[in-house]
Each structure stands twice: as C-alpha cells, then as structure tokens.
Amino acid sequence: MYNFDEEINREGTDCIKYDGRQAFFGTADVLPLWVADMDFRTPDFVINALRKRLEHEILGYTIRTDAYRQAITGWLARRHGWTIKPEWISFSPGVVAGLTLAIEAMSAQDEEVVLQPPVYTPFFDSVRLTGRRIIENPLKIENGRYTFDFDDLKRKITRHTKLLLLCNPHNPGGMAWNREELTELVDICLKHNVFIISDEIHSDLILGARKHIPLPTLSEAAAANCAVLMAPSKTFNLAGLTTSFLVIRNKLQFKKYEKRLHTPHLHMGNLFGNIALESAYSHGEHWLEELLEYLRGNFYLLQSTLQQSAPGIVPMPPDATYLAWLDFSSFGLTDDELNTRLIQAGVGLNRGSQFGQQGTGYMRLNFGCTRATLKTALQRIADAFGG
Ligand SMILES: Cc1ncc(COP(=O)(O)O)c(C=O)c1O
C-alpha cells in the first residue's frame, strides 16, 4: 500500500506550485491548489531507476531504446486496449512543445486552427504565437457537463481551417469524451480535411465509469487523421522531466513532425525522462490503481463538503484527472473579485478565465494533494463562500 496521506514539504525545491506562489498570487500565504502537478511522492520504482542510473556518474547524450518503445506499446495495449507499432512513436520535450511543433509542421502561417474553449491555456498561445489563427468552437453545457457544439463547428470551418486541437480527457472540465461525441467530431474533420491534434496527457487518470478512448481506436480513418500526444508526466508526477511522446500513424504527417522536431535538435531527449518513462510504464499499474482510488476519495470529499457547506459552488463531475472545475457564478462576482476573495481565504486556485472567456465565473482546483491539505482548503473556501 502506498501512503498518499504523507505530507511532504515541497517548499524550497524550486517547484512552481509552492515556490511560485508569491509571483502568481502576490502572496506565499495560500494553500496552492493550482498548477497541475501532484503533492505525492513520485513512485519508488521510478526514483530507484533514476538513482541506479546516477550511480554511473556520466550523464552524456542518450538514445531511446527498443525497451523504451516497448514500455510505451505495452502500456497503451494494457491500459487503453490500443495496439500501436513502435515506428509510429515520436518524441517531444513536453506535450505543449510537441503540440506547438505539430502545429508548425502540419499547418502554415495564417491558416486556421480550431480550439474548443474553455480549454488548457497554452493551446491559445501555441496557435497565436506560431502565427496561425484561432477559430473558437466553444463547448456547450448539457446536463451539467460539457459537450461539443457541432453546428457551430460546421458553421465556422473554412477552407483555411487545417487543424483542430482536441483535449481528451478535457482540462479543465474533466470530460472523457464518449464514442458518439468523438465519432461525430472526427466525421466533420474528415469531411473538411481538418487534421486533429489530440492531447491525451490526462488519459491514464480515469476516475469515473467512462473509459478513455484514444482517438485512433475509433476507426482506420480516424487513425490516419490524427496525432496523439501522451506522457507519463501527469500520471506519475514527473512533469519536471519534460518527456512526452506522439503517436502518428499517418506517414506523411509523421515525417513532417519529425523534420520540425529534428531541425532544432529537440529529438535528443532527456536521459532521466527516458528512464522514468520506461520504468513508470513497465511497473506503474499497481501504483496507479492506488492513486486513482485516493483521487476518487478526494473528489468525493470535495463534492460532499461543498454540497453541505457551500452549495453555491457547483463542481462539474470529472470523468478523469485531478482537476475540479468549480462554478462560482451564483455569487455574481467579477473574475478579480472572485480571485481576491479566494486568496484572502488562503487558497490559490486557477482563474476560470485563464481557459478562455467562457471560463469566467469558474475556478479550477487541483485536488492532487493530501486529503488533509484538501480538507483545510475546503474549510477555508466554505468559510468564505458558505452560508
Ligand atoms: C491538457 C494538457 N496538456 C499539456 C499539459 C502540459 O504538458 P507538458 O508539461 O508536458 O508540456 C497539461 C498540464 O497541465 C495539460 O493539462
């Protein structure tokens, strides 16, 4: 049994979540439930593999081995029922880096890229700063959860629209998109020649009954029309190692991506990232099952505490990941007022508006922390917003 209740002081380790509080919130005096990493110890089998490698004491250039690729193919087959060939795997030094390079490789300046806000903040910059144009196809809420707005998408696609960035499972809403949703999305994209870049970094962190569906498993046509980005970083708390990978079945798109990656020598990769990935995917299932149980317990605590003590705050029930999307709109506060009140209460969350203007009135809370920390944070929120 792993002990996810263990309190580990992260202050003074140069971690953004704790040591970046002053810069982000204007005070270090908040419980940090913001940036998406967890307060749990990176698993022992990963740490031991890294320690063993360090004993060699020469940290030169590295290669990715067959064992590394087999660790990925094995993990995807066991956890997601997805069979891939090793030659479809490419590398990226982080998922955001990978999706930005993919945008550059697979579209041209001034072409259009569809985003579905509210969505993970860096998607906006990856499109804008590479000189592409954002087409917003906002999600809509049905029965308390997000779903796609296909009519809006069909209206907005033009002959300049080349890519759609999908977030599955969705950050910040936590949706694991279902087969019907994904099938219709793929059909529309195929019809209009829009290639899909599917960010599936949260795919291992399934909390609810819905399974994660890797986009290429929908159909042969879907597989040929997408690039999938994944990583062990969220699952095993390794984000500082900036190691992730892409699976691209389409040979032409694979080649374009690889060329873009190789040009600035970003394909070289990180020695420790490679070792951590291989170890995590080879030995991580038991640890992950225990983590998921703990996270389910945390979400249950969050939901029940808010229901009882601050019913004006409504969480969207997540299928996946450790991010709770909280609707504060019943309080009628501006974004600044809401943020300030939370900081004054002693908790640091992410503003919903960070994920696009559709997120105004929401806050995102990271419950990848010990239950004791979560309890204290919820008490502070309830004191400020209950009654
Ligand atoms: C959807 C999504 N993609 C990518 C990332 C970041 O990935 P990386 O640190 O590998 O760039 C995050 C982190 O929160 C995320 O939520």
Short mmCIF file of C-alpha atoms and ligand atoms in Angstrom, two decimals:
data_model
loop_
_atom_site.label_atom_id
_atom_site.label_comp_id
_atom_site.label_asym_id
_atom_site.label_seq_id
_atom_site.Cartn_x
_atom_site.Cartn_y
_atom_site.Cartn_z
CA MET A 1 0.00 0.00 0.00
CA TYR A 2 1.32 3.44 -0.92
CA ASN A 3 0.76 6.26 1.51
CA PHE A 4 -0.75 9.20 -0.32
CA ASP A 5 -1.51 10.86 3.02
CA GLU A 6 2.17 11.52 3.61
CA GLU A 7 2.82 15.24 3.95
CA ILE A 8 5.97 16.21 2.06
CA ASN A 9 7.23 19.74 2.36
CA ARG A 10 7.82 20.95 -1.21
CA GLU A 11 8.87 24.46 -0.25
CA GLY A 12 12.40 25.35 -1.21
CA THR A 13 12.58 22.75 -4.00
CA ASP A 14 12.09 25.35 -6.77
CA CYS A 15 8.70 23.83 -7.58
CA ILE A 16 6.30 26.21 -9.27
CA LYS A 17 3.32 25.16 -7.21
CA TYR A 18 4.81 26.25 -3.86
CA ASP A 19 7.82 28.40 -4.65
CA GLY A 20 5.95 30.25 -7.41
CA ARG A 21 3.08 31.39 -5.18
CA GLN A 22 4.44 34.86 -4.47
CA ALA A 23 4.86 35.54 -8.18
CA PHE A 24 1.48 34.10 -9.19
CA PHE A 25 -0.80 35.12 -6.32
CA GLY A 26 1.10 38.09 -4.89
CA THR A 27 1.48 36.17 -1.61
CA ALA A 28 3.02 32.91 -0.49
CA ASP A 29 0.33 32.62 2.16
CA VAL A 30 -2.12 30.40 0.25
CA LEU A 31 -2.59 26.65 0.06
CA PRO A 32 -1.57 26.02 -3.54
CA LEU A 33 -4.20 24.05 -5.46
CA TRP A 34 -3.35 25.40 -8.87
CA VAL A 35 -0.73 24.25 -11.44
CA ALA A 36 -1.32 20.64 -12.47
CA ASP A 37 1.16 18.50 -10.63
CA MET A 38 0.51 16.45 -7.52
CA ASP A 39 1.87 16.70 -3.99
CA PHE A 40 2.53 12.95 -3.92
CA ARG A 41 5.92 11.30 -3.97
CA THR A 42 6.98 10.20 -7.46
CA PRO A 43 6.72 6.37 -7.27
CA ASP A 44 9.57 4.40 -5.70
CA PHE A 45 10.27 2.28 -8.81
CA VAL A 46 10.87 5.45 -10.84
CA ILE A 47 13.08 7.05 -8.20
CA ASN A 48 15.07 3.82 -7.83
CA ALA A 49 15.65 3.55 -11.58
CA LEU A 50 16.89 7.16 -11.64
CA ARG A 51 19.15 6.56 -8.61
CA LYS A 52 20.64 3.49 -10.21
CA ARG A 53 21.47 5.39 -13.37
CA LEU A 54 23.01 8.25 -11.37
CA GLU A 55 25.48 5.82 -9.83
CA HIS A 56 27.18 5.57 -13.20
CA GLU A 57 28.12 9.25 -12.90
CA ILE A 58 28.49 10.01 -16.60
CA LEU A 59 25.47 11.89 -17.87
CA GLY A 60 26.21 12.14 -21.57
CA TYR A 61 23.92 12.14 -24.61
CA THR A 62 21.32 9.45 -24.61
CA ILE A 63 19.27 7.33 -27.02
CA ARG A 64 15.79 5.92 -26.77
CA THR A 65 15.99 2.15 -26.86
CA ASP A 66 13.69 -0.64 -28.02
CA ALA A 67 12.88 -1.26 -24.36
CA TYR A 68 11.70 2.36 -24.08
CA ARG A 69 9.42 1.93 -27.08
CA GLN A 70 8.15 -1.42 -25.81
CA ALA A 71 7.30 0.18 -22.49
CA ILE A 72 5.04 2.60 -24.38
CA THR A 73 3.43 -0.01 -26.65
CA GLY A 74 2.86 -2.33 -23.67
CA TRP A 75 1.28 0.43 -21.57
CA LEU A 76 -1.07 1.56 -24.33
CA ALA A 77 -2.14 -2.02 -25.04
CA ARG A 78 -2.73 -2.91 -21.37
CA ARG A 79 -4.27 0.33 -20.15
CA HIS A 80 -6.12 1.52 -23.24
CA GLY A 81 -6.56 -1.55 -25.47
CA TRP A 82 -4.66 0.33 -28.16
CA THR A 83 -2.19 -1.59 -30.32
CA ILE A 84 0.45 0.56 -31.96
CA LYS A 85 3.66 -0.05 -33.86
CA PRO A 86 6.91 1.30 -32.39
CA GLU A 87 7.62 3.19 -35.62
CA TRP A 88 4.57 5.38 -35.08
CA ILE A 89 6.13 6.83 -31.91
CA SER A 90 7.89 10.17 -32.00
CA PHE A 91 9.26 12.27 -29.17
CA SER A 92 8.57 15.68 -27.70
CA PRO A 93 10.21 17.54 -24.82
CA GLY A 94 6.84 18.10 -23.15
CA VAL A 95 3.32 17.91 -24.52
CA VAL A 96 2.95 21.63 -25.12
CA ALA A 97 6.25 21.66 -27.02
CA GLY A 98 5.02 18.70 -29.06
CA LEU A 99 1.71 20.22 -29.96
CA THR A 100 3.34 23.52 -30.87
CA LEU A 101 5.83 21.76 -33.15
CA ALA A 102 2.98 19.73 -34.65
CA ILE A 103 1.04 22.93 -35.39
CA GLU A 104 4.08 24.35 -37.14
CA ALA A 105 4.73 21.15 -39.04
CA MET A 106 1.17 20.49 -40.12
CA SER A 107 -0.15 23.95 -41.00
CA ALA A 108 1.11 27.20 -42.50
CA GLN A 109 1.16 30.80 -41.28
CA ASP A 110 -2.29 32.42 -41.22
CA GLU A 111 -4.09 29.10 -41.54
CA GLU A 112 -6.81 28.36 -39.02
CA VAL A 113 -6.73 26.07 -36.01
CA VAL A 114 -9.90 25.16 -34.11
CA LEU A 115 -9.88 25.35 -30.29
CA GLN A 116 -12.76 24.32 -28.06
CA PRO A 117 -12.75 26.64 -25.06
CA PRO A 118 -12.74 26.67 -22.17
CA VAL A 119 -9.54 24.73 -22.64
CA TYR A 120 -5.99 24.36 -21.35
CA THR A 121 -4.44 27.83 -21.55
CA PRO A 122 -1.26 27.13 -23.59
CA PHE A 123 -3.38 25.93 -26.54
CA PHE A 124 -4.15 29.58 -27.25
CA ASP A 125 -0.52 30.66 -27.23
CA SER A 126 0.63 27.67 -29.29
CA VAL A 127 -1.69 28.76 -32.08
CA ARG A 128 -1.32 32.51 -31.77
CA LEU A 129 2.43 32.71 -31.30
CA THR A 130 3.10 30.44 -34.27
CA GLY A 131 1.21 32.89 -36.48
CA ARG A 132 -1.87 30.72 -37.02
CA ARG A 133 -5.40 31.94 -36.47
CA ILE A 134 -7.70 30.66 -33.72
CA ILE A 135 -11.21 29.55 -34.60
CA GLU A 136 -13.17 29.23 -31.39
CA ASN A 137 -15.73 26.43 -31.24
CA PRO A 138 -16.84 26.78 -27.60
CA LEU A 139 -18.06 23.76 -25.69
CA LYS A 140 -21.66 23.83 -24.54
CA ILE A 141 -23.09 22.56 -21.28
CA GLU A 142 -25.71 19.79 -21.35
CA ASN A 143 -26.88 18.07 -18.17
CA GLY A 144 -24.15 19.72 -16.13
CA ARG A 145 -21.26 18.62 -18.37
CA TYR A 146 -19.52 19.92 -21.42
CA THR A 147 -20.14 18.55 -24.88
CA PHE A 148 -19.18 19.63 -28.38
CA ASP A 149 -21.20 22.12 -30.41
CA PHE A 150 -21.15 20.51 -33.85
CA ASP A 151 -23.47 23.00 -35.55
CA ASP A 152 -21.18 25.83 -34.51
CA LEU A 153 -18.14 23.87 -35.71
CA LYS A 154 -19.68 23.21 -39.13
CA ARG A 155 -20.56 26.88 -39.50
CA LYS A 156 -17.07 28.06 -38.62
CA ILE A 157 -14.80 25.72 -40.59
CA THR A 158 -13.50 27.37 -43.76
CA ARG A 159 -11.14 26.23 -46.50
CA HIS A 160 -8.32 27.78 -44.44
CA THR A 161 -9.04 25.56 -41.43
CA LYS A 162 -6.29 22.94 -41.20
CA LEU A 163 -6.17 21.67 -37.64
CA LEU A 164 -8.29 21.06 -34.56
CA LEU A 165 -6.69 20.77 -31.11
CA LEU A 166 -8.63 18.28 -29.03
CA CYS A 167 -8.18 17.94 -25.29
CA ASN A 168 -9.18 14.42 -24.23
CA PRO A 169 -9.71 13.96 -21.33
CA HIS A 170 -10.57 17.58 -21.06
CA ASN A 171 -8.74 20.12 -18.97
CA PRO A 172 -10.40 21.92 -17.15
CA GLY A 173 -13.77 20.10 -17.31
CA GLY A 174 -12.52 16.53 -16.80
CA MET A 175 -14.64 15.04 -19.61
CA ALA A 176 -13.50 11.79 -21.18
CA TRP A 177 -15.29 12.31 -24.47
CA ASN A 178 -17.55 9.40 -25.41
CA ARG A 179 -17.62 7.39 -28.64
CA GLU A 180 -20.57 9.28 -30.14
CA GLU A 181 -19.01 12.66 -29.43
CA LEU A 182 -15.64 11.65 -30.85
CA THR A 183 -17.09 9.90 -33.89
CA GLU A 184 -19.09 12.93 -34.95
CA LEU A 185 -16.13 15.22 -34.35
CA VAL A 186 -13.88 13.01 -36.48
CA ASP A 187 -16.51 12.76 -39.24
CA ILE A 188 -16.78 16.54 -39.50
CA CYS A 189 -13.00 16.93 -39.53
CA LEU A 190 -12.56 14.23 -42.17
CA LYS A 191 -15.20 15.81 -44.35
CA HIS A 192 -13.43 19.16 -44.24
CA ASN A 193 -9.85 17.92 -44.34
CA VAL A 194 -9.08 19.09 -40.84
CA PHE A 195 -6.32 17.11 -39.11
CA ILE A 196 -6.75 16.55 -35.36
CA ILE A 197 -4.01 17.00 -32.78
CA SER A 198 -5.29 15.14 -29.76
CA ASP A 199 -3.75 15.98 -26.38
CA GLU A 200 -4.36 12.87 -24.28
CA ILE A 201 -1.98 13.66 -21.43
CA HIS A 202 -4.69 13.01 -18.79
CA SER A 203 -5.80 9.68 -20.28
CA ASP A 204 -4.43 7.42 -17.54
CA LEU A 205 -6.21 9.31 -14.77
CA ILE A 206 -9.70 7.90 -15.19
CA LEU A 207 -11.86 8.38 -12.09
CA GLY A 208 -15.36 7.56 -13.27
CA ALA A 209 -17.11 4.82 -15.21
CA ARG A 210 -16.26 6.21 -18.67
CA LYS A 211 -13.18 4.78 -20.29
CA HIS A 212 -10.67 6.87 -22.14
CA ILE A 213 -10.96 6.33 -25.89
CA PRO A 214 -7.70 7.04 -27.73
CA LEU A 215 -8.82 8.84 -30.87
CA PRO A 216 -7.11 6.46 -33.36
CA THR A 217 -9.02 3.49 -31.92
CA LEU A 218 -12.29 4.85 -33.33
CA SER A 219 -11.61 3.78 -36.92
CA GLU A 220 -8.90 3.44 -39.55
CA ALA A 221 -9.95 6.79 -40.97
CA ALA A 222 -9.67 8.43 -37.56
CA ALA A 223 -6.23 6.87 -37.02
CA ALA A 224 -4.98 8.32 -40.31
CA ASN A 225 -6.31 11.76 -39.44
CA CYS A 226 -4.76 12.48 -36.07
CA ALA A 227 -1.62 12.83 -33.99
CA VAL A 228 -1.91 11.82 -30.34
CA LEU A 229 0.19 13.37 -27.58
CA MET A 230 0.75 11.48 -24.35
CA ALA A 231 3.16 11.41 -21.43
CA PRO A 232 3.76 9.73 -18.08
CA SER A 233 4.18 13.18 -16.53
CA LYS A 234 0.70 13.76 -15.07
CA THR A 235 0.11 10.10 -14.23
CA PHE A 236 3.33 9.53 -12.28
CA ASN A 237 4.15 13.09 -11.24
CA LEU A 238 7.22 13.54 -13.46
CA ALA A 239 6.40 16.85 -15.15
CA GLY A 240 9.82 18.32 -14.33
CA LEU A 241 11.45 15.74 -16.63
CA THR A 242 9.75 17.24 -19.72
CA THR A 243 9.42 13.92 -21.55
CA SER A 244 6.48 13.00 -23.71
CA PHE A 245 5.68 11.28 -26.97
CA LEU A 246 3.44 11.39 -30.01
CA VAL A 247 1.78 8.57 -31.86
CA ILE A 248 1.28 9.44 -35.53
CA ARG A 249 0.00 6.71 -37.81
CA ASN A 250 -0.14 8.94 -40.90
CA LYS A 251 3.29 8.58 -42.55
CA LEU A 252 3.30 11.96 -44.25
CA GLN A 253 2.35 13.81 -41.06
CA PHE A 254 4.86 11.74 -39.09
CA LYS A 255 7.62 12.80 -41.45
CA LYS A 256 6.62 16.45 -41.27
CA TYR A 257 6.60 16.33 -37.48
CA GLU A 258 9.97 14.58 -37.26
CA LYS A 259 11.57 17.15 -39.56
CA ARG A 260 10.27 20.00 -37.40
CA LEU A 261 11.48 18.23 -34.26
CA HIS A 262 14.93 17.45 -35.62
CA THR A 263 15.65 20.91 -37.02
CA PRO A 264 16.47 22.46 -33.62
CA HIS A 265 17.76 19.08 -32.30
CA LEU A 266 14.85 18.72 -29.92
CA HIS A 267 14.68 15.00 -30.65
CA MET A 268 17.66 14.26 -28.42
CA GLY A 269 15.59 13.91 -25.28
CA ASN A 270 16.38 13.79 -21.62
CA LEU A 271 18.31 10.91 -20.11
CA PHE A 272 16.27 10.91 -16.89
CA GLY A 273 13.00 11.41 -18.71
CA ASN A 274 13.60 8.30 -20.81
CA ILE A 275 14.47 6.20 -17.78
CA ALA A 276 11.49 7.47 -15.82
CA LEU A 277 9.08 6.80 -18.69
CA GLU A 278 10.34 3.26 -19.19
CA SER A 279 10.19 2.46 -15.51
CA ALA A 280 6.77 4.06 -14.97
CA TYR A 281 5.13 2.26 -17.88
CA SER A 282 6.80 -1.05 -17.03
CA HIS A 283 5.97 -1.12 -13.31
CA GLY A 284 3.30 1.51 -12.72
CA GLU A 285 -0.08 -0.20 -12.82
CA HIS A 286 -0.45 -1.11 -9.18
CA TRP A 287 0.70 2.34 -8.01
CA LEU A 288 -1.69 3.99 -10.47
CA GLU A 289 -4.68 1.96 -9.26
CA GLU A 290 -3.98 3.07 -5.69
CA LEU A 291 -3.53 6.68 -6.79
CA LEU A 292 -6.87 6.62 -8.62
CA GLU A 293 -8.65 5.30 -5.52
CA TYR A 294 -7.14 8.12 -3.49
CA LEU A 295 -8.14 10.74 -6.05
CA ARG A 296 -11.71 9.38 -6.16
CA GLY A 297 -11.82 9.77 -2.39
CA ASN A 298 -10.56 13.33 -2.72
CA PHE A 299 -13.21 14.26 -5.26
CA TYR A 300 -15.90 12.69 -3.09
CA LEU A 301 -14.69 14.79 -0.15
CA LEU A 302 -14.74 17.91 -2.32
CA GLN A 303 -18.22 17.24 -3.66
CA SER A 304 -19.77 16.37 -0.31
CA THR A 305 -18.12 19.25 1.55
CA LEU A 306 -19.26 21.80 -1.00
CA GLN A 307 -22.78 20.37 -1.10
CA GLN A 308 -23.04 20.63 2.67
CA SER A 309 -21.10 23.77 3.46
CA ALA A 310 -21.00 25.90 0.31
CA PRO A 311 -23.80 24.73 -2.00
CA GLY A 312 -23.44 27.87 -4.14
CA ILE A 313 -20.25 26.37 -5.59
CA VAL A 314 -21.02 23.63 -8.10
CA PRO A 315 -18.28 21.22 -9.26
CA MET A 316 -18.52 19.62 -12.69
CA PRO A 317 -18.22 15.86 -12.08
CA PRO A 318 -14.96 14.79 -13.75
CA ASP A 319 -14.52 11.51 -15.62
CA ALA A 320 -10.80 12.00 -15.35
CA THR A 321 -7.85 13.78 -13.78
CA TYR A 322 -7.35 15.62 -10.50
CA LEU A 323 -8.72 18.99 -11.57
CA ALA A 324 -12.11 20.17 -10.32
CA TRP A 325 -13.93 22.79 -12.36
CA LEU A 326 -15.96 24.84 -9.91
CA ASP A 327 -18.85 27.05 -10.92
CA PHE A 328 -18.95 30.15 -8.69
CA SER A 329 -21.26 32.10 -10.98
CA SER A 330 -24.13 32.14 -8.46
CA PHE A 331 -22.10 34.65 -6.41
CA GLY A 332 -22.19 37.21 -9.21
CA LEU A 333 -18.57 38.28 -8.63
CA THR A 334 -16.17 39.57 -11.25
CA ASP A 335 -13.15 37.48 -12.04
CA ASP A 336 -10.89 39.73 -9.97
CA GLU A 337 -13.27 39.80 -7.01
CA LEU A 338 -13.55 36.02 -7.02
CA ASN A 339 -9.82 35.51 -7.22
CA THR A 340 -9.12 38.06 -4.50
CA ARG A 341 -11.68 36.54 -2.16
CA LEU A 342 -10.14 33.10 -2.56
CA ILE A 343 -6.62 34.42 -1.97
CA GLN A 344 -7.85 36.26 1.11
CA ALA A 345 -9.41 32.99 2.28
CA GLY A 346 -5.97 31.39 1.95
CA VAL A 347 -6.34 29.21 -1.14
CA GLY A 348 -4.66 29.62 -4.51
CA LEU A 349 -6.69 28.27 -7.45
CA ASN A 350 -6.57 28.93 -11.21
CA ARG A 351 -8.97 31.51 -12.58
CA GLY A 352 -11.51 30.07 -14.98
CA SER A 353 -10.99 32.97 -17.38
CA GLN A 354 -7.44 31.68 -17.93
CA PHE A 355 -9.05 28.94 -20.05
CA GLY A 356 -10.88 31.36 -22.31
CA GLN A 357 -13.59 33.91 -21.58
CA GLN A 358 -16.12 31.03 -21.41
CA GLY A 359 -14.48 30.08 -18.12
CA THR A 360 -15.39 33.35 -16.40
CA GLY A 361 -17.19 32.64 -13.12
CA TYR A 362 -15.35 29.34 -12.67
CA MET A 363 -12.20 28.41 -10.77
CA ARG A 364 -10.06 25.30 -11.25
CA LEU A 365 -8.99 23.43 -8.15
CA ASN A 366 -6.20 20.82 -8.20
CA PHE A 367 -7.12 18.03 -5.79
CA GLY A 368 -3.90 16.09 -6.40
CA CYS A 369 -2.89 16.77 -2.81
CA THR A 370 -3.16 15.03 0.53
CA ARG A 371 -6.62 14.69 1.99
CA ALA A 372 -5.56 16.79 4.96
CA THR A 373 -4.50 19.66 2.68
CA LEU A 374 -7.73 19.35 0.71
CA LYS A 375 -9.81 19.37 3.90
CA THR A 376 -8.13 22.55 5.10
CA ALA A 377 -8.57 24.21 1.70
CA LEU A 378 -12.25 23.23 1.51
CA GLN A 379 -12.83 24.53 5.03
CA ARG A 380 -11.31 27.88 4.02
CA ILE A 381 -13.45 28.00 0.88
CA ALA A 382 -16.58 27.07 2.83
CA ASP A 383 -15.85 29.78 5.42
CA ALA A 384 -15.55 32.37 2.66
CA PHE A 385 -18.43 31.22 0.44
CA GLY A 386 -20.76 29.18 2.66
CA GLY A 387 -23.86 30.48 4.39
C1 LIG B 1 -4.12 19.18 -21.38
C2 LIG B 1 -2.69 19.42 -21.00
N1 LIG B 1 -1.74 19.35 -21.93
C3 LIG B 1 -0.44 19.55 -21.63
C4 LIG B 1 -0.05 19.85 -20.35
C5 LIG B 1 1.39 20.13 -20.05
O1 LIG B 1 2.19 19.18 -20.56
P1 LIG B 1 3.76 19.41 -20.60
O2 LIG B 1 4.16 19.88 -19.24
O3 LIG B 1 4.28 18.07 -20.95
O4 LIG B 1 4.02 20.42 -21.66
C6 LIG B 1 -1.02 19.95 -19.35
C7 LIG B 1 -0.63 20.32 -17.97
O5 LIG B 1 -1.42 20.70 -17.16
C8 LIG B 1 -2.37 19.72 -19.68
O6 LIG B 1 -3.32 19.79 -18.76
#
